[in-house]
mmCIF file with all atom_site columns, C-alpha atoms in Angstrom:
data_model
loop_
_atom_site.group_PDB
_atom_site.id
_atom_site.type_symbol
_atom_site.label_atom_id
_atom_site.label_alt_id
_atom_site.label_comp_id
_atom_site.label_asym_id
_atom_site.label_entity_id
_atom_site.label_seq_id
_atom_site.pdbx_PDB_ins_code
_atom_site.Cartn_x
_atom_site.Cartn_y
_atom_site.Cartn_z
_atom_site.occupancy
_atom_site.B_iso_or_equiv
_atom_site.pdbx_formal_charge
_atom_site.auth_seq_id
_atom_site.auth_comp_id
_atom_site.auth_asym_id
_atom_site.auth_atom_id
_atom_site.pdbx_PDB_model_num
ATOM 1   C CA . MET B 1 1   ? -15.487 -3.342  -0.838  1.00 0.00 ? 942  MET B CA 1
ATOM 2   C CA . GLY B 1 2   ? -13.453 -2.467  1.894   1.00 0.00 ? 943  GLY B CA 1
ATOM 3   C CA . LEU B 1 3   ? -9.474  -2.498  1.886   1.00 0.00 ? 944  LEU B CA 1
ATOM 4   C CA . SER B 1 4   ? -7.616  -6.023  1.830   1.00 0.00 ? 945  SER B CA 1
ATOM 5   C CA . SER B 1 5   ? -4.084  -6.572  3.181   1.00 0.00 ? 946  SER B CA 1
ATOM 6   C CA . ARG B 1 6   ? -2.570  -6.088  -0.330  1.00 0.00 ? 947  ARG B CA 1
ATOM 7   C CA . ASN B 1 7   ? -1.576  -2.755  0.412   1.00 0.00 ? 948  ASN B CA 1
ATOM 8   C CA . ALA B 1 8   ? 0.234   -3.423  3.559   1.00 0.00 ? 949  ALA B CA 1
ATOM 9   C CA . VAL B 1 9   ? 1.817   -6.239  1.766   1.00 0.00 ? 950  VAL B CA 1
ATOM 10  C CA . ALA B 1 10  ? 2.905   -3.979  -1.059  1.00 0.00 ? 951  ALA B CA 1
ATOM 11  C CA . ILE B 1 11  ? 4.485   -1.354  0.801   1.00 0.00 ? 952  ILE B CA 1
ATOM 12  C CA . HIS B 1 12  ? 6.432   -3.633  3.100   1.00 0.00 ? 953  HIS B CA 1
ATOM 13  C CA . ALA B 1 13  ? 7.728   -5.347  0.090   1.00 0.00 ? 954  ALA B CA 1
ATOM 14  C CA . LEU B 1 14  ? 8.975   -1.979  -1.496  1.00 0.00 ? 955  LEU B CA 1
ATOM 15  C CA . THR B 1 15  ? 10.563  -0.752  1.729   1.00 0.00 ? 956  THR B CA 1
ATOM 16  C CA . LEU B 1 16  ? 12.463  -4.019  1.868   1.00 0.00 ? 957  LEU B CA 1
ATOM 17  C CA . LEU B 1 17  ? 13.509  -3.560  -1.785  1.00 0.00 ? 958  LEU B CA 1
ATOM 18  C CA . ALA B 1 18  ? 14.528  -0.028  -0.951  1.00 0.00 ? 959  ALA B CA 1
ATOM 19  C CA . ARG B 1 19  ? 16.628  -1.443  2.021   1.00 0.00 ? 960  ARG B CA 1
ATOM 20  C CA . TRP B 1 20  ? 18.818  -3.241  -0.303  1.00 0.00 ? 961  TRP B CA 1
ATOM 21  C CA . PRO B 1 21  ? 18.756  -1.277  -3.752  1.00 0.00 ? 962  PRO B CA 1
ATOM 22  C CA . ASP B 1 22  ? 22.130  -2.973  -5.081  1.00 0.00 ? 963  ASP B CA 1
ATOM 23  C CA . ASN B 1 23  ? 20.418  -6.409  -4.819  1.00 0.00 ? 964  ASN B CA 1
ATOM 24  C CA . SER B 1 24  ? 17.328  -8.359  -6.581  1.00 0.00 ? 965  SER B CA 1
ATOM 25  C CA . LEU B 1 25  ? 15.233  -10.193 -3.782  1.00 0.00 ? 966  LEU B CA 1
ATOM 26  C CA . THR B 1 26  ? 13.248  -13.122 -4.675  1.00 0.00 ? 967  THR B CA 1
ATOM 27  C CA . SER B 1 27  ? 9.717   -13.718 -3.811  1.00 0.00 ? 968  SER B CA 1
ATOM 28  C CA . ALA B 1 28  ? 10.606  -16.154 -1.001  1.00 0.00 ? 969  ALA B CA 1
ATOM 29  C CA . GLU B 1 29  ? 13.018  -13.508 0.423   1.00 0.00 ? 970  GLU B CA 1
ATOM 30  C CA . ILE B 1 30  ? 10.179  -10.914 0.772   1.00 0.00 ? 971  ILE B CA 1
ATOM 31  C CA . ALA B 1 31  ? 7.781   -13.288 1.758   1.00 0.00 ? 972  ALA B CA 1
ATOM 32  C CA . GLY B 1 32  ? 10.296  -14.538 4.489   1.00 0.00 ? 973  GLY B CA 1
ATOM 33  C CA . SER B 1 33  ? 10.079  -10.901 5.781   1.00 0.00 ? 974  SER B CA 1
ATOM 34  C CA . LEU B 1 34  ? 6.320   -10.562 5.796   1.00 0.00 ? 975  LEU B CA 1
ATOM 35  C CA . ALA B 1 35  ? 5.947   -14.254 7.037   1.00 0.00 ? 976  ALA B CA 1
ATOM 36  C CA . SER B 1 36  ? 3.655   -14.795 4.430   1.00 0.00 ? 977  SER B CA 1
ATOM 37  C CA . ASN B 1 37  ? 3.199   -17.108 1.171   1.00 0.00 ? 978  ASN B CA 1
ATOM 38  C CA . PRO B 1 38  ? 5.486   -16.185 -2.002  1.00 0.00 ? 979  PRO B CA 1
ATOM 39  C CA . VAL B 1 39  ? 2.528   -16.932 -4.295  1.00 0.00 ? 980  VAL B CA 1
ATOM 40  C CA . LEU B 1 40  ? 0.736   -13.826 -2.311  1.00 0.00 ? 981  LEU B CA 1
ATOM 41  C CA . VAL B 1 41  ? 3.884   -11.972 -2.496  1.00 0.00 ? 982  VAL B CA 1
ATOM 42  C CA . ARG B 1 42  ? 4.229   -12.620 -6.431  1.00 0.00 ? 983  ARG B CA 1
ATOM 43  C CA . ARG B 1 43  ? 0.667   -11.440 -7.200  1.00 0.00 ? 984  ARG B CA 1
ATOM 44  C CA . VAL B 1 44  ? 1.153   -8.295  -5.390  1.00 0.00 ? 985  VAL B CA 1
ATOM 45  C CA . LEU B 1 45  ? 4.486   -7.682  -6.823  1.00 0.00 ? 986  LEU B CA 1
ATOM 46  C CA . GLY B 1 46  ? 2.775   -8.541  -10.488 1.00 0.00 ? 987  GLY B CA 1
ATOM 47  C CA . ASN B 1 47  ? 0.507   -5.258  -9.739  1.00 0.00 ? 988  ASN B CA 1
ATOM 48  C CA . LEU B 1 48  ? 3.271   -3.306  -8.783  1.00 0.00 ? 989  LEU B CA 1
ATOM 49  C CA . ARG B 1 49  ? 5.159   -4.230  -11.999 1.00 0.00 ? 990  ARG B CA 1
ATOM 50  C CA . ASP B 1 50  ? 2.044   -3.362  -13.912 1.00 0.00 ? 991  ASP B CA 1
ATOM 51  C CA . ALA B 1 51  ? 2.314   0.287   -12.067 1.00 0.00 ? 992  ALA B CA 1
ATOM 52  C CA . ASP B 1 52  ? 5.972   0.396   -13.009 1.00 0.00 ? 993  ASP B CA 1
ATOM 53  C CA . LEU B 1 53  ? 7.174   0.407   -9.252  1.00 0.00 ? 994  LEU B CA 1
ATOM 54  C CA . VAL B 1 54  ? 8.826   -2.836  -9.235  1.00 0.00 ? 995  VAL B CA 1
ATOM 55  C CA . ARG B 1 55  ? 10.886  -4.586  -12.110 1.00 0.00 ? 996  ARG B CA 1
ATOM 56  C CA . SER B 1 56  ? 11.679  -8.325  -12.236 1.00 0.00 ? 997  SER B CA 1
ATOM 57  C CA . THR B 1 57  ? 14.403  -10.364 -13.941 1.00 0.00 ? 998  THR B CA 1
ATOM 58  C CA . GLU B 1 58  ? 14.547  -13.794 -14.684 1.00 0.00 ? 999  GLU B CA 1
ATOM 59  C CA . GLY B 1 59  ? 17.114  -16.719 -14.175 1.00 0.00 ? 1000 GLY B CA 1
ATOM 60  C CA . ARG B 1 60  ? 20.170  -17.194 -11.445 1.00 0.00 ? 1001 ARG B CA 1
ATOM 61  C CA . GLY B 1 61  ? 20.548  -13.921 -9.565  1.00 0.00 ? 1002 GLY B CA 1
ATOM 62  C CA . GLY B 1 62  ? 17.217  -12.766 -10.370 1.00 0.00 ? 1003 GLY B CA 1
ATOM 63  C CA . GLY B 1 63  ? 14.452  -11.212 -8.489  1.00 0.00 ? 1004 GLY B CA 1
ATOM 64  C CA . TRP B 1 64  ? 12.783  -8.087  -7.506  1.00 0.00 ? 1005 TRP B CA 1
ATOM 65  C CA . SER B 1 65  ? 13.837  -4.398  -7.365  1.00 0.00 ? 1006 SER B CA 1
ATOM 66  C CA . LEU B 1 66  ? 12.640  -0.957  -7.419  1.00 0.00 ? 1007 LEU B CA 1
ATOM 67  C CA . ALA B 1 67  ? 11.716  0.621   -10.799 1.00 0.00 ? 1008 ALA B CA 1
ATOM 68  C CA . ARG B 1 68  ? 11.955  4.092   -9.441  1.00 0.00 ? 1009 ARG B CA 1
ATOM 69  C CA . ALA B 1 69  ? 13.725  5.793   -6.527  1.00 0.00 ? 1010 ALA B CA 1
ATOM 70  C CA . PRO B 1 70  ? 12.190  5.328   -2.979  1.00 0.00 ? 1011 PRO B CA 1
ATOM 71  C CA . GLY B 1 71  ? 11.705  9.155   -2.865  1.00 0.00 ? 1012 GLY B CA 1
ATOM 72  C CA . GLU B 1 72  ? 9.815   9.023   -6.051  1.00 0.00 ? 1013 GLU B CA 1
ATOM 73  C CA . ILE B 1 73  ? 7.162   6.122   -4.830  1.00 0.00 ? 1014 ILE B CA 1
ATOM 74  C CA . THR B 1 74  ? 4.283   7.259   -2.455  1.00 0.00 ? 1015 THR B CA 1
ATOM 75  C CA . LEU B 1 75  ? 2.080   5.019   -0.261  1.00 0.00 ? 1016 LEU B CA 1
ATOM 76  C CA . TYR B 1 76  ? -0.833  6.440   -2.707  1.00 0.00 ? 1017 TYR B CA 1
ATOM 77  C CA . ASP B 1 77  ? 0.950   5.184   -5.785  1.00 0.00 ? 1018 ASP B CA 1
ATOM 78  C CA . THR B 1 78  ? 1.192   1.720   -3.949  1.00 0.00 ? 1019 THR B CA 1
ATOM 79  C CA . PHE B 1 79  ? -2.262  1.886   -2.757  1.00 0.00 ? 1020 PHE B CA 1
ATOM 80  C CA . ALA B 1 80  ? -3.528  2.493   -6.531  1.00 0.00 ? 1021 ALA B CA 1
ATOM 81  C CA . ALA B 1 81  ? -1.291  -0.429  -7.621  1.00 0.00 ? 1022 ALA B CA 1
ATOM 82  C CA . VAL B 1 82  ? -2.888  -3.041  -5.649  1.00 0.00 ? 1023 VAL B CA 1
ATOM 83  C CA . GLU B 1 83  ? -6.322  -1.833  -4.349  1.00 0.00 ? 1024 GLU B CA 1
ATOM 84  C CA . THR B 1 84  ? -9.243  -1.551  -6.716  1.00 0.00 ? 1025 THR B CA 1
ATOM 85  C CA . GLY B 1 85  ? -12.887 0.113   -6.112  1.00 0.00 ? 1026 GLY B CA 1
ATOM 86  C CA . PRO B 1 86  ? -13.980 2.454   -3.297  1.00 0.00 ? 1027 PRO B CA 1
ATOM 87  C CA . ILE B 1 87  ? -12.386 2.518   0.159   1.00 0.00 ? 1028 ILE B CA 1
ATOM 88  C CA . LEU B 1 88  ? -15.429 2.697   2.392   1.00 0.00 ? 1029 LEU B CA 1
ATOM 89  C CA . SER B 1 89  ? -18.064 0.178   1.394   1.00 0.00 ? 1030 SER B CA 1
ATOM 90  C CA . ARG B 1 90  ? -21.431 1.784   0.058   1.00 0.00 ? 1031 ARG B CA 1
ATOM 91  C CA . HIS B 1 91  ? -24.859 0.489   0.199   1.00 0.00 ? 1032 HIS B CA 1
ATOM 92  C CA . PRO B 1 92  ? -25.024 -3.105  -1.170  1.00 0.00 ? 1033 PRO B CA 1
ATOM 93  C CA . HIS B 1 93  ? -28.451 -2.230  -2.601  1.00 0.00 ? 1034 HIS B CA 1
ATOM 94  C CA . PRO B 1 94  ? -30.853 0.813   -2.733  1.00 0.00 ? 1035 PRO B CA 1
ATOM 95  C CA . PRO B 1 95  ? -32.307 1.747   0.397   1.00 0.00 ? 1036 PRO B CA 1
ATOM 96  C CA . SER B 1 96  ? -35.868 2.368   0.926   1.00 0.00 ? 1037 SER B CA 1
ATOM 97  C CA . THR B 1 97  ? -37.041 5.679   -0.573  1.00 0.00 ? 1038 THR B CA 1
ATOM 98  C CA . SER B 1 98  ? -40.224 5.350   1.572   1.00 0.00 ? 1039 SER B CA 1
ATOM 99  C CA . CYS B 1 99  ? -38.125 5.854   4.762   1.00 0.00 ? 1040 CYS B CA 1
ATOM 100 C CA . GLU B 1 100 ? -37.105 9.580   5.539   1.00 0.00 ? 1041 GLU B CA 1
ATOM 101 C CA . VAL B 1 101 ? -33.794 8.101   6.712   1.00 0.00 ? 1042 VAL B CA 1
ATOM 102 C CA . GLY B 1 102 ? -33.575 5.477   3.217   1.00 0.00 ? 1043 GLY B CA 1
ATOM 103 C CA . ARG B 1 103 ? -33.978 8.032   0.584   1.00 0.00 ? 1044 ARG B CA 1
ATOM 104 C CA . HIS B 1 104 ? -31.230 10.521  1.929   1.00 0.00 ? 1045 HIS B CA 1
ATOM 105 C CA . MET B 1 105 ? -28.756 8.415   3.277   1.00 0.00 ? 1046 MET B CA 1
ATOM 106 C CA . ARG B 1 106 ? -27.173 7.025   -0.055  1.00 0.00 ? 1047 ARG B CA 1
ATOM 107 C CA . ALA B 1 107 ? -26.450 10.804  -1.104  1.00 0.00 ? 1048 ALA B CA 1
ATOM 108 C CA . LEU B 1 108 ? -25.298 11.873  2.257   1.00 0.00 ? 1049 LEU B CA 1
ATOM 109 C CA . LEU B 1 109 ? -22.823 8.842   3.013   1.00 0.00 ? 1050 LEU B CA 1
ATOM 110 C CA . GLU B 1 110 ? -21.408 9.317   -0.849  1.00 0.00 ? 1051 GLU B CA 1
ATOM 111 C CA . THR B 1 111 ? -20.438 12.834  -0.235  1.00 0.00 ? 1052 THR B CA 1
ATOM 112 C CA . GLU B 1 112 ? -18.974 12.290  3.367   1.00 0.00 ? 1053 GLU B CA 1
ATOM 113 C CA . PHE B 1 113 ? -17.066 8.782   2.017   1.00 0.00 ? 1054 PHE B CA 1
ATOM 114 C CA . ARG B 1 114 ? -15.515 10.632  -1.044  1.00 0.00 ? 1055 ARG B CA 1
ATOM 115 C CA . ASP B 1 115 ? -14.173 13.309  1.082   1.00 0.00 ? 1056 ASP B CA 1
ATOM 116 C CA . ALA B 1 116 ? -12.784 10.820  3.544   1.00 0.00 ? 1057 ALA B CA 1
ATOM 117 C CA . GLU B 1 117 ? -11.646 9.077   0.663   1.00 0.00 ? 1058 GLU B CA 1
ATOM 118 C CA . ARG B 1 118 ? -9.748  11.989  -0.879  1.00 0.00 ? 1059 ARG B CA 1
ATOM 119 C CA . ALA B 1 119 ? -8.253  13.092  2.612   1.00 0.00 ? 1060 ALA B CA 1
ATOM 120 C CA . MET B 1 120 ? -6.504  9.477   2.653   1.00 0.00 ? 1061 MET B CA 1
ATOM 121 C CA . GLU B 1 121 ? -5.381  9.927   -0.858  1.00 0.00 ? 1062 GLU B CA 1
ATOM 122 C CA . GLU B 1 122 ? -3.622  13.100  -0.010  1.00 0.00 ? 1063 GLU B CA 1
ATOM 123 C CA . ARG B 1 123 ? -2.175  11.968  3.206   1.00 0.00 ? 1064 ARG B CA 1
ATOM 124 C CA . LEU B 1 124 ? -0.808  8.743   1.632   1.00 0.00 ? 1065 LEU B CA 1
ATOM 125 C CA . GLY B 1 125 ? 0.675   10.896  -0.985  1.00 0.00 ? 1066 GLY B CA 1
ATOM 126 C CA . ARG B 1 126 ? 2.639   12.725  1.118   1.00 0.00 ? 1067 ARG B CA 1
ATOM 127 C CA . THR B 1 127 ? 4.532   9.638   2.541   1.00 0.00 ? 1068 THR B CA 1
ATOM 128 C CA . THR B 1 128 ? 7.409   8.097   0.568   1.00 0.00 ? 1069 THR B CA 1
ATOM 129 C CA . ILE B 1 129 ? 8.711   4.618   0.657   1.00 0.00 ? 1070 ILE B CA 1
ATOM 130 C CA . ALA B 1 130 ? 12.226  6.425   1.411   1.00 0.00 ? 1071 ALA B CA 1
ATOM 131 C CA . HIS B 1 131 ? 10.507  8.079   4.542   1.00 0.00 ? 1072 HIS B CA 1
ATOM 132 C CA . LEU B 1 132 ? 9.275   4.483   5.576   1.00 0.00 ? 1073 LEU B CA 1
ATOM 133 C CA . LEU B 1 133 ? 12.829  3.170   5.054   1.00 0.00 ? 1074 LEU B CA 1
ATOM 134 C CA . GLN B 1 134 ? 14.540  6.147   7.071   1.00 0.00 ? 1075 GLN B CA 1
ATOM 135 C CA . GLN B 1 135 ? 11.748  5.336   9.773   1.00 0.00 ? 1076 GLN B CA 1
ATOM 136 C CA . VAL B 1 136 ? 13.061  1.794   9.774   1.00 0.00 ? 1077 VAL B CA 1
ATOM 137 C CA . LEU B 1 137 ? 16.624  2.452   10.082  1.00 0.00 ? 1078 LEU B CA 1
ATOM 138 C CA . THR B 1 138 ? 16.333  4.933   13.000  1.00 0.00 ? 1079 THR B CA 1
ATOM 139 C CA . LEU B 1 139 ? 14.293  2.395   14.852  1.00 0.00 ? 1080 LEU B CA 1
ATOM 140 C CA . GLU B 1 140 ? 16.727  -0.148  14.173  1.00 0.00 ? 1081 GLU B CA 1
ATOM 141 C CA . ARG B 1 141 ? 19.518  2.218   15.506  1.00 0.00 ? 1082 ARG B CA 1
ATOM 142 C CA . GLU B 1 142 ? 17.644  2.959   18.813  1.00 0.00 ? 1083 GLU B CA 1
ATOM 143 C CA . LEU B 1 143 ? 17.148  -0.727  19.246  1.00 0.00 ? 1084 LEU B CA 1
ATOM 144 C CA . ALA B 1 144 ? 20.973  -1.295  18.717  1.00 0.00 ? 1085 ALA B CA 1
ATOM 145 C CA . LEU B 1 145 ? 21.888  1.312   21.440  1.00 0.00 ? 1086 LEU B CA 1
ATOM 146 C CA . PRO B 1 146 ? 22.852  -0.111  24.662  1.00 0.00 ? 1087 PRO B CA 1
ATOM 147 C CA . SER B 1 147 ? 20.457  0.509   27.787  1.00 0.00 ? 1088 SER B CA 1
ATOM 148 C CA . ARG B 1 148 ? 21.428  2.611   30.681  1.00 0.00 ? 1089 ARG B CA 1
#
């Protein structure tokens, strides 16, 4: 099964929570930033909570907050918390063994796909939520500069 949008939603939510570390944000507030449905956001946040990336508090003034420092949460941590299965789709059923391409393709693709998935995992492991937040703040400062 290929990637869903859960990872992008999770990274967005974590970066938003990192932006306001002294406040808990509600699912509705996070969904507002995502222009999304709070139910979807709660599902993704539940996965992040299960992975000890966020915590929730109930009641008045409750909401969601980071469970770890933004510099300790990588994009791979986020991916692993919300996505399941291989990144690249494999053959849905065995190819024909009577075909010279079919009898070799599964093994060849498995090697290529596994290497590609490892490369993606390594790359996502180098970027933290703190890195993304810094980029957001830099872009915001650039937008605030008067044009000449």
